[in-house]
Amino acid sequence: MSTTDETRAARPAGRPRSARAEQAIIDATLDLLGEGMNIAELSIEAIAARAGVGKTTIYRRWANKEDLCVDALARLKSPLPELRGESVREDLVAYFEVVVRDSCDARRRCVMSIVMNDAERHPRLVERVRQALIEPRREVLAAVLRRGVATGELRADLDLPVVMAALIGTVTWYMRDAGSDGTAESPAGIAERIVDQLLAGLAPTA
Amino acid sequence: MSTTDETRAARPAGRPRSARAEQAIIDATLDLLGEGMNIAELSIEAIAARAGVGKTTIYRRWANKEDLCVDALARLKSPLPELRGESVREDLVAYFEVVVRDSCDARRRCVMSIVMNDAERHPRLVERVRQALIEPRREVLAAVLRRGVATGELRADLDLPVVMAALIGTVTWYMRDAGSDGTAESPAGIAERIVDQLLAGLAPTA
């Protein structure tokens, strides 16, 4: 949306350069966030310096830092996982394989950090990121769970808010923990291990 | 430890005022962290201003910001939950009731934020906080799980790293999510709901 004026402008010769600048600005924003800068620390100055453009080039496209961040983060969104819809277990594994892959990527990881840590100071930005990036995925996951309850693949008495937290929280925590030793690798088959352990439960089947 | 010189000093008349200053500095540090400031943003200037003391008063006690933060955060540690050791389910609920209570407290919540977000930029501080605050609790939880496997209250084939992440991650995620709507309250019985759902698993008992 922010690029409408730019792309409408009848200056064909200028467009490639303009598109390059825009990409450089987006990349600079994502790199700085991915390096651990939070929204408060991020400045238009720093983004301009990293992108090698002037501040006015940024302000020509985005009204403010929040708009730029939301735009930049929205481009990160990896497509929703393709779910085959045949088996709930298979769909959960496919879903979490995408989550695990994303969480190994510093740029994508920052989305979660922002949502988890900047809500108090940047409520509007966090709400926009949540709407654009978190909610659509969450809805896909909730739909898989509802389908599982309907088909009998999952317990009829599932505590849905707890199960959503269990699925997302387990993967997030596991990957954070793995990442905090400096290893950003995901152990092979971790999505499958998590899904199977949660499906089976901790108690022995009596 | 940082207070040894202070408390040893043979100036009985000065000690109450000194203790008050120290407490004010600790409180200021925890308040600023609890308000969402990260370690990089936190400055000795800001702490001094908030505590109403001079910077030298701080430097007389702590060599640097990291030492002060570790000291301040260590005082937050709520005691390890008293576990009765009779039933694994009961011990898990008791354990997570403490975790839930702590996560409703902005000052305590910041411990997790720091560990999860500042590791790249402040590895030494995060490692110290982890050793002082995270590891002892984690060891208590791991011991409950090992006991459960030994007594047969838990499955013999428990995937321990996944189950640790599931327990901690579910509670953390649930409380974060609850907190992000501005409600920092914990729903009654949430520790019990989480433990029971994870024990039972998502799959129906065939």
Tab-separated table of N, CA and C in Angstrom, chain A residues 36-178:
chain	number	residue	atom	x	y	z
A	36	GLY	N	18.616	-8.209	16.817
A	36	GLY	CA	18.218	-8.106	18.216
A	36	GLY	C	17.815	-6.701	18.646
A	37	MET	N	17.831	-5.760	17.711
A	37	MET	CA	17.386	-4.415	18.056
A	37	MET	C	15.875	-4.467	18.293
A	38	ASN	N	15.403	-3.796	19.324
A	38	ASN	CA	13.949	-3.776	19.475
A	38	ASN	C	13.374	-2.523	18.816
A	39	ILE	N	12.059	-2.443	18.794
A	39	ILE	CA	11.410	-1.361	18.052
A	39	ILE	C	11.828	0.004	18.591
A	40	ALA	N	11.946	0.095	19.909
A	40	ALA	CA	12.318	1.383	20.503
A	40	ALA	C	13.710	1.833	20.042
A	41	GLU	N	14.608	0.867	19.943
A	41	GLU	CA	15.993	1.205	19.580
A	41	GLU	C	16.141	1.508	18.088
A	42	LEU	N	15.285	0.896	17.299
A	42	LEU	CA	15.371	1.052	15.844
A	42	LEU	C	15.062	2.508	15.471
A	43	SER	N	15.924	3.120	14.685
A	43	SER	CA	15.641	4.503	14.272
A	43	SER	C	15.692	4.599	12.761
A	44	ILE	N	14.968	5.569	12.228
A	44	ILE	CA	14.994	5.803	10.781
A	44	ILE	C	16.432	6.114	10.339
A	45	GLU	N	17.165	6.817	11.194
A	45	GLU	CA	18.574	7.115	10.895
A	45	GLU	C	19.356	5.824	10.666
A	46	ALA	N	19.202	4.883	11.619
A	46	ALA	CA	19.966	3.636	11.535
A	46	ALA	C	19.582	2.842	10.287
A	47	ILE	N	18.279	2.839	9.987
A	47	ILE	CA	17.819	2.105	8.804
A	47	ILE	C	18.386	2.753	7.532
A	48	ALA	N	18.334	4.078	7.485
A	48	ALA	CA	18.843	4.802	6.316
A	48	ALA	C	20.332	4.519	6.121
A	49	ALA	N	21.076	4.555	7.232
A	49	ALA	CA	22.520	4.316	7.142
A	49	ALA	C	22.796	2.910	6.628
A	50	ARG	N	22.077	1.937	7.193
A	50	ARG	CA	22.310	0.547	6.786
A	50	ARG	C	21.914	0.321	5.332
A	51	ALA	N	20.825	0.989	4.902
A	51	ALA	CA	20.326	0.770	3.535
A	51	ALA	C	21.093	1.600	2.513
A	52	GLY	N	21.880	2.566	3.004
A	52	GLY	CA	22.606	3.432	2.077
A	52	GLY	C	21.694	4.383	1.322
A	53	VAL	N	20.640	4.827	1.998
A	53	VAL	CA	19.743	5.810	1.378
A	53	VAL	C	19.589	7.000	2.335
A	54	GLY	N	18.966	8.055	1.849
A	54	GLY	CA	18.706	9.193	2.724
A	54	GLY	C	17.405	8.978	3.490
A	55	LYS	N	17.263	9.683	4.612
A	55	LYS	CA	16.038	9.553	5.392
A	55	LYS	C	14.799	9.928	4.578
A	56	THR	N	14.949	10.932	3.700
A	56	THR	CA	13.768	11.355	2.914
A	56	THR	C	13.280	10.244	1.995
A	57	THR	N	14.219	9.420	1.515
A	57	THR	CA	13.806	8.291	0.662
A	57	THR	C	12.890	7.367	1.446
A	58	ILE	N	13.188	7.220	2.728
A	58	ILE	CA	12.322	6.374	3.569
A	58	ILE	C	10.987	7.070	3.799
A	59	TYR	N	11.039	8.338	4.199
A	59	TYR	CA	9.789	9.035	4.527
A	59	TYR	C	8.895	9.248	3.295
A	60	ARG	N	9.478	9.144	2.088
A	60	ARG	CA	8.656	9.250	0.900
A	60	ARG	C	7.731	8.025	0.797
A	61	ARG	N	8.183	6.920	1.358
A	61	ARG	CA	7.412	5.666	1.232
A	61	ARG	C	6.599	5.318	2.473
A	62	TRP	N	7.146	5.624	3.635
A	62	TRP	CA	6.461	5.238	4.876
A	62	TRP	C	6.332	6.453	5.783
A	63	ALA	N	5.162	6.609	6.353
A	63	ALA	CA	4.897	7.784	7.176
A	63	ALA	C	5.715	7.764	8.457
A	64	ASN	N	5.986	6.579	8.951
A	64	ASN	CA	6.711	6.497	10.221
A	64	ASN	C	7.328	5.103	10.396
A	65	LYS	N	8.062	4.972	11.474
A	65	LYS	CA	8.783	3.731	11.764
A	65	LYS	C	7.842	2.543	11.911
A	66	GLU	N	6.714	2.751	12.547
A	66	GLU	CA	5.792	1.639	12.759
A	66	GLU	C	5.285	1.079	11.434
A	67	ASP	N	4.889	1.976	10.509
A	67	ASP	CA	4.403	1.519	9.209
A	67	ASP	C	5.482	0.727	8.472
A	68	LEU	N	6.705	1.241	8.524
A	68	LEU	CA	7.808	0.548	7.853
A	68	LEU	C	8.019	-0.832	8.463
A	69	CYS	N	7.991	-0.916	9.779
A	69	CYS	CA	8.202	-2.212	10.439
A	69	CYS	C	7.118	-3.213	10.063
A	70	VAL	N	5.874	-2.780	10.105
A	70	VAL	CA	4.787	-3.708	9.778
A	70	VAL	C	4.939	-4.201	8.343
A	71	ASP	N	5.253	-3.268	7.427
A	71	ASP	CA	5.449	-3.633	6.028
A	71	ASP	C	6.596	-4.617	5.868
A	72	ALA	N	7.702	-4.343	6.538
A	72	ALA	CA	8.885	-5.202	6.418
A	72	ALA	C	8.581	-6.591	6.984
A	73	LEU	N	7.948	-6.622	8.157
A	73	LEU	CA	7.668	-7.905	8.802
A	73	LEU	C	6.673	-8.721	7.983
A	74	ALA	N	5.724	-8.013	7.344
A	74	ALA	CA	4.710	-8.731	6.564
A	74	ALA	C	5.348	-9.484	5.393
A	75	ARG	N	6.472	-8.956	4.890
A	75	ARG	CA	7.114	-9.648	3.755
A	75	ARG	C	7.824	-10.922	4.182
A	76	LEU	N	8.055	-11.059	5.465
A	76	LEU	CA	8.738	-12.245	5.986
A	76	LEU	C	7.848	-13.458	5.990
A	77	LYS	N	6.584	-13.185	6.105
A	77	LYS	CA	5.643	-14.280	6.334
A	77	LYS	C	5.907	-15.425	5.374
A	78	SER	N	6.282	-16.562	5.907
A	78	SER	CA	6.394	-17.697	5.004
A	78	SER	C	4.972	-18.178	4.770
A	79	PRO	N	4.735	-18.727	3.593
A	79	PRO	CA	3.353	-19.111	3.273
A	79	PRO	C	2.831	-20.100	4.304
A	80	LEU	N	1.546	-20.101	4.492
A	80	LEU	CA	0.960	-21.066	5.409
A	80	LEU	C	1.288	-22.466	4.918
A	81	PRO	N	1.573	-23.353	5.838
A	81	PRO	CA	1.919	-24.715	5.412
A	81	PRO	C	0.758	-25.349	4.633
A	82	GLU	N	1.116	-26.111	3.637
A	82	GLU	CA	0.119	-26.879	2.883
A	82	GLU	C	-0.301	-28.062	3.731
A	83	LEU	N	-1.538	-28.120	4.118
A	83	LEU	CA	-2.001	-29.242	4.930
A	83	LEU	C	-2.860	-30.144	4.060
A	84	ARG	N	-2.613	-31.442	4.128
A	84	ARG	CA	-3.330	-32.372	3.238
A	84	ARG	C	-4.728	-32.676	3.746
A	85	GLY	N	-4.932	-32.478	5.050
A	85	GLY	CA	-6.288	-32.646	5.559
A	85	GLY	C	-6.731	-34.091	5.663
A	86	GLU	N	-5.768	-35.014	5.631
A	86	GLU	CA	-6.151	-36.427	5.721
A	86	GLU	C	-6.008	-36.963	7.137
A	87	SER	N	-4.888	-36.564	7.767
A	87	SER	CA	-4.663	-37.033	9.137
A	87	SER	C	-4.269	-35.845	9.998
A	88	VAL	N	-4.866	-35.751	11.168
A	88	VAL	CA	-4.572	-34.634	12.053
A	88	VAL	C	-3.110	-34.683	12.489
A	89	ARG	N	-2.619	-35.865	12.791
A	89	ARG	CA	-1.211	-35.989	13.194
A	89	ARG	C	-0.296	-35.483	12.081
A	90	GLU	N	-0.572	-35.909	10.858
A	90	GLU	CA	0.265	-35.507	9.721
A	90	GLU	C	0.201	-33.986	9.517
A	91	ASP	N	-0.992	-33.411	9.658
A	91	ASP	CA	-1.136	-31.960	9.482
A	91	ASP	C	-0.406	-31.196	10.585
A	92	LEU	N	-0.464	-31.699	11.814
A	92	LEU	CA	0.240	-31.017	12.908
A	92	LEU	C	1.746	-31.063	12.663
A	93	VAL	N	2.246	-32.205	12.223
A	93	VAL	CA	3.680	-32.313	11.947
A	93	VAL	C	4.066	-31.345	10.823
A	94	ALA	N	3.280	-31.302	9.753
A	94	ALA	CA	3.590	-30.404	8.635
A	94	ALA	C	3.579	-28.947	9.099
A	95	TYR	N	2.598	-28.620	9.917
A	95	TYR	CA	2.481	-27.255	10.442
A	95	TYR	C	3.725	-26.889	11.262
A	96	PHE	N	4.117	-27.784	12.155
A	96	PHE	CA	5.238	-27.439	13.036
A	96	PHE	C	6.588	-27.533	12.357
A	97	GLU	N	6.646	-28.279	11.250
A	97	GLU	CA	7.907	-28.254	10.494
A	97	GLU	C	8.166	-26.854	9.948
A	98	VAL	N	7.102	-26.176	9.533
A	98	VAL	CA	7.251	-24.795	9.060
A	98	VAL	C	7.630	-23.869	10.223
A	99	VAL	N	6.990	-24.063	11.373
A	99	VAL	CA	7.302	-23.223	12.539
A	99	VAL	C	8.769	-23.412	12.955
A	100	VAL	N	9.216	-24.666	12.967
A	100	VAL	CA	10.603	-24.955	13.347
A	100	VAL	C	11.564	-24.311	12.351
A	101	ARG	N	11.247	-24.444	11.064
A	101	ARG	CA	12.131	-23.876	10.038
A	101	ARG	C	12.211	-22.358	10.210
A	102	ASP	N	11.062	-21.722	10.414
A	102	ASP	CA	11.044	-20.272	10.607
A	102	ASP	C	11.843	-19.857	11.831
A	103	SER	N	11.783	-20.673	12.884
A	103	SER	CA	12.421	-20.238	14.125
A	103	SER	C	13.938	-20.402	14.058
A	104	CYS	N	14.446	-21.027	12.988
A	104	CYS	CA	15.896	-21.102	12.791
A	104	CYS	C	16.408	-19.892	12.021
A	105	ASP	N	15.510	-18.990	11.654
A	105	ASP	CA	15.864	-17.844	10.827
A	105	ASP	C	15.781	-16.591	11.696
A	106	ALA	N	16.926	-15.935	11.901
A	106	ALA	CA	16.977	-14.805	12.833
A	106	ALA	C	15.947	-13.734	12.483
A	107	ARG	N	15.784	-13.475	11.173
A	107	ARG	CA	14.837	-12.436	10.773
A	107	ARG	C	13.410	-12.812	11.143
A	108	ARG	N	13.071	-14.071	10.924
A	108	ARG	CA	11.708	-14.483	11.246
A	108	ARG	C	11.512	-14.599	12.753
A	109	ARG	N	12.574	-14.995	13.448
A	109	ARG	CA	12.481	-15.173	14.893
A	109	ARG	C	12.093	-13.862	15.562
A	110	CYS	N	12.527	-12.743	14.953
A	110	CYS	CA	12.274	-11.458	15.598
A	110	CYS	C	10.789	-11.125	15.661
A	111	VAL	N	9.989	-11.720	14.775
A	111	VAL	CA	8.542	-11.460	14.831
A	111	VAL	C	8.011	-11.852	16.205
A	112	MET	N	8.415	-13.035	16.647
A	112	MET	CA	7.949	-13.524	17.938
A	112	MET	C	8.462	-12.651	19.087
A	113	SER	N	9.734	-12.271	19.001
A	113	SER	CA	10.292	-11.414	20.056
A	113	SER	C	9.491	-10.134	20.165
A	114	ILE	N	9.165	-9.559	19.022
A	114	ILE	CA	8.436	-8.292	19.044
A	114	ILE	C	7.067	-8.489	19.677
A	115	VAL	N	6.374	-9.528	19.249
A	115	VAL	CA	5.032	-9.751	19.785
A	115	VAL	C	5.098	-10.030	21.285
A	116	MET	N	6.137	-10.757	21.705
A	116	MET	CA	6.198	-11.123	23.107
A	116	MET	C	6.730	-10.012	23.992
A	117	ASN	N	7.498	-9.072	23.432
A	117	ASN	CA	8.178	-8.126	24.306
A	117	ASN	C	7.837	-6.668	24.100
A	118	ASP	N	7.295	-6.325	22.942
A	118	ASP	CA	7.088	-4.909	22.681
A	118	ASP	C	5.633	-4.484	22.843
A	119	ALA	N	4.794	-5.414	23.297
A	119	ALA	CA	3.356	-5.113	23.360
A	119	ALA	C	3.062	-3.926	24.273
A	120	GLU	N	3.780	-3.834	25.395
A	120	GLU	CA	3.477	-2.740	26.315
A	120	GLU	C	3.867	-1.388	25.732
A	121	ARG	N	5.006	-1.363	25.040
A	121	ARG	CA	5.489	-0.076	24.563
A	121	ARG	C	5.003	0.292	23.168
A	122	HIS	N	4.643	-0.719	22.375
A	122	HIS	CA	4.195	-0.435	21.004
A	122	HIS	C	2.929	-1.220	20.702
A	123	PRO	N	1.870	-0.930	21.435
A	123	PRO	CA	0.658	-1.744	21.310
A	123	PRO	C	0.070	-1.757	19.897
A	124	ARG	N	0.120	-0.624	19.198
A	124	ARG	CA	-0.508	-0.546	17.886
A	124	ARG	C	0.278	-1.392	16.874
A	125	LEU	N	1.597	-1.249	16.922
A	125	LEU	CA	2.449	-2.035	16.027
A	125	LEU	C	2.284	-3.532	16.290
A	126	VAL	N	2.314	-3.899	17.564
A	126	VAL	CA	2.215	-5.318	17.904
A	126	VAL	C	0.860	-5.864	17.478
A	127	GLU	N	-0.187	-5.058	17.642
A	127	GLU	CA	-1.508	-5.500	17.227
A	127	GLU	C	-1.551	-5.719	15.712
A	128	ARG	N	-0.898	-4.845	14.970
A	128	ARG	CA	-0.896	-4.995	13.509
A	128	ARG	C	-0.094	-6.229	13.082
A	129	VAL	N	1.041	-6.453	13.743
A	129	VAL	CA	1.854	-7.638	13.420
A	129	VAL	C	1.071	-8.903	13.770
A	130	ARG	N	0.414	-8.858	14.904
A	130	ARG	CA	-0.393	-9.982	15.339
A	130	ARG	C	-1.491	-10.304	14.313
A	131	GLN	N	-2.179	-9.271	13.867
A	131	GLN	CA	-3.259	-9.477	12.896
A	131	GLN	C	-2.729	-9.996	11.559
A	132	ALA	N	-1.574	-9.431	11.134
A	132	ALA	CA	-1.062	-9.776	9.806
A	132	ALA	C	-0.358	-11.128	9.804
A	133	LEU	N	0.331	-11.461	10.872
A	133	LEU	CA	1.237	-12.609	10.829
A	133	LEU	C	0.867	-13.738	11.765
A	134	ILE	N	0.297	-13.427	12.911
A	134	ILE	CA	0.083	-14.464	13.911
A	134	ILE	C	-1.301	-15.083	13.759
A	135	GLU	N	-2.323	-14.231	13.690
A	135	GLU	CA	-3.684	-14.745	13.703
A	135	GLU	C	-4.015	-15.708	12.552
A	136	PRO	N	-3.594	-15.399	11.315
A	136	PRO	CA	-3.954	-16.332	10.228
A	136	PRO	C	-3.395	-17.743	10.471
A	137	ARG	N	-2.164	-17.818	10.961
A	137	ARG	CA	-1.573	-19.122	11.256
A	137	ARG	C	-2.275	-19.806	12.412
A	138	ARG	N	-2.577	-19.019	13.423
A	138	ARG	CA	-3.226	-19.567	14.591
A	138	ARG	C	-4.589	-20.156	14.204
A	139	GLU	N	-5.257	-19.484	13.282
A	139	GLU	CA	-6.570	-19.961	12.851
A	139	GLU	C	-6.440	-21.304	12.124
A	140	VAL	N	-5.361	-21.448	11.337
A	140	VAL	CA	-5.123	-22.728	10.653
A	140	VAL	C	-4.956	-23.846	11.686
A	141	LEU	N	-4.183	-23.565	12.723
A	141	LEU	CA	-3.934	-24.575	13.754
A	141	LEU	C	-5.219	-24.919	14.499
A	142	ALA	N	-5.999	-23.887	14.858
A	142	ALA	CA	-7.253	-24.139	15.573
A	142	ALA	C	-8.193	-24.985	14.721
A	143	ALA	N	-8.181	-24.742	13.416
A	143	ALA	CA	-9.065	-25.508	12.528
A	143	ALA	C	-8.657	-26.984	12.502
A	144	VAL	N	-7.341	-27.237	12.507
A	144	VAL	CA	-6.874	-28.639	12.532
A	144	VAL	C	-7.361	-29.316	13.819
A	145	LEU	N	-7.258	-28.604	14.928
A	145	LEU	CA	-7.677	-29.192	16.211
A	145	LEU	C	-9.188	-29.455	16.215
A	146	ARG	N	-9.961	-28.488	15.725
A	146	ARG	CA	-11.415	-28.688	15.700
A	146	ARG	C	-11.779	-29.871	14.819
A	147	ARG	N	-11.082	-29.976	13.693
A	147	ARG	CA	-11.354	-31.105	12.800
A	147	ARG	C	-11.048	-32.427	13.511
A	148	GLY	N	-9.920	-32.441	14.257
A	148	GLY	CA	-9.538	-33.657	14.969
A	148	GLY	C	-10.568	-34.074	16.004
A	149	VAL	N	-11.148	-33.094	16.674
A	149	VAL	CA	-12.183	-33.411	17.668
A	149	VAL	C	-13.400	-33.982	16.936
A	150	ALA	N	-13.731	-33.372	15.789
A	150	ALA	CA	-14.907	-33.824	15.022
A	150	ALA	C	-14.720	-35.248	14.499
A	151	THR	N	-13.517	-35.567	14.021
A	151	THR	CA	-13.297	-36.905	13.443
A	151	THR	C	-12.996	-37.951	14.506
A	152	GLY	N	-12.782	-37.510	15.748
A	152	GLY	CA	-12.444	-38.474	16.792
A	152	GLY	C	-10.956	-38.790	16.856
A	153	GLU	N	-10.136	-38.089	16.031
A	153	GLU	CA	-8.689	-38.297	16.129
A	153	GLU	C	-8.127	-37.630	17.392
A	154	LEU	N	-8.859	-36.654	17.923
A	154	LEU	CA	-8.456	-36.004	19.179
A	154	LEU	C	-9.562	-36.204	20.213
A	155	ARG	N	-9.187	-36.058	21.476
A	155	ARG	CA	-10.153	-36.232	22.561
A	155	ARG	C	-11.323	-35.263	22.410
A	156	ALA	N	-12.496	-35.708	22.778
A	156	ALA	CA	-13.686	-34.857	22.688
A	156	ALA	C	-13.622	-33.724	23.714
A	157	ASP	N	-12.927	-33.964	24.830
A	157	ASP	CA	-12.915	-32.961	25.911
A	157	ASP	C	-11.655	-32.089	25.870
A	158	LEU	N	-11.075	-31.919	24.683
A	158	LEU	CA	-9.856	-31.115	24.541
A	158	LEU	C	-10.045	-29.715	25.140
A	159	ASP	N	-9.070	-29.274	25.936
A	159	ASP	CA	-9.082	-27.923	26.510
A	159	ASP	C	-8.375	-27.028	25.485
A	160	LEU	N	-9.145	-26.493	24.533
A	160	LEU	CA	-8.539	-25.846	23.361
A	160	LEU	C	-7.521	-24.742	23.643
A	161	PRO	N	-7.836	-23.762	24.517
A	161	PRO	CA	-6.817	-22.723	24.758
A	161	PRO	C	-5.526	-23.307	25.323
A	162	VAL	N	-5.659	-24.313	26.181
A	162	VAL	CA	-4.458	-24.942	26.749
A	162	VAL	C	-3.698	-25.708	25.668
A	163	VAL	N	-4.415	-26.383	24.797
A	163	VAL	CA	-3.751	-27.174	23.756
A	163	VAL	C	-3.061	-26.272	22.728
A	164	MET	N	-3.689	-25.159	22.384
A	164	MET	CA	-3.028	-24.195	21.491
A	164	MET	C	-1.710	-23.730	22.128
A	165	ALA	N	-1.780	-23.377	23.404
A	165	ALA	CA	-0.568	-22.925	24.101
A	165	ALA	C	0.459	-24.040	24.174
A	166	ALA	N	-0.020	-25.269	24.365
A	166	ALA	CA	0.912	-26.393	24.489
A	166	ALA	C	1.655	-26.603	23.173
A	167	LEU	N	0.935	-26.582	22.073
A	167	LEU	CA	1.574	-26.833	20.785
A	167	LEU	C	2.549	-25.706	20.437
A	168	ILE	N	2.064	-24.480	20.479
A	168	ILE	CA	2.922	-23.352	20.085
A	168	ILE	C	4.032	-23.151	21.109
A	169	GLY	N	3.677	-23.228	22.395
A	169	GLY	CA	4.658	-22.986	23.455
A	169	GLY	C	5.779	-24.014	23.473
A	170	THR	N	5.433	-25.270	23.243
A	170	THR	CA	6.468	-26.304	23.278
A	170	THR	C	7.497	-26.078	22.176
A	171	VAL	N	7.008	-25.858	20.967
A	171	VAL	CA	7.937	-25.648	19.848
A	171	VAL	C	8.771	-24.392	20.086
A	172	THR	N	8.100	-23.297	20.484
A	172	THR	CA	8.811	-22.035	20.678
A	172	THR	C	9.872	-22.191	21.757
A	173	TRP	N	9.497	-22.800	22.873
A	173	TRP	CA	10.426	-22.945	23.981
A	173	TRP	C	11.590	-23.849	23.606
A	174	TYR	N	11.273	-24.959	22.944
A	174	TYR	CA	12.324	-25.899	22.565
A	174	TYR	C	13.340	-25.209	21.661
A	175	MET	N	12.839	-24.462	20.673
A	175	MET	CA	13.735	-23.839	19.710
A	175	MET	C	14.507	-22.678	20.331
A	176	ARG	N	13.887	-21.948	21.251
A	176	ARG	CA	14.572	-20.865	21.946
A	176	ARG	C	15.729	-21.410	22.759
A	177	ASP	N	15.422	-22.472	23.450
A	177	ASP	CA	16.396	-23.113	24.301
A	177	ASP	C	17.560	-23.641	23.486
A	178	ALA	N	17.251	-24.287	22.375
A	178	ALA	CA	18.279	-24.799	21.475
A	178	ALA	C	19.102	-23.621	20.963
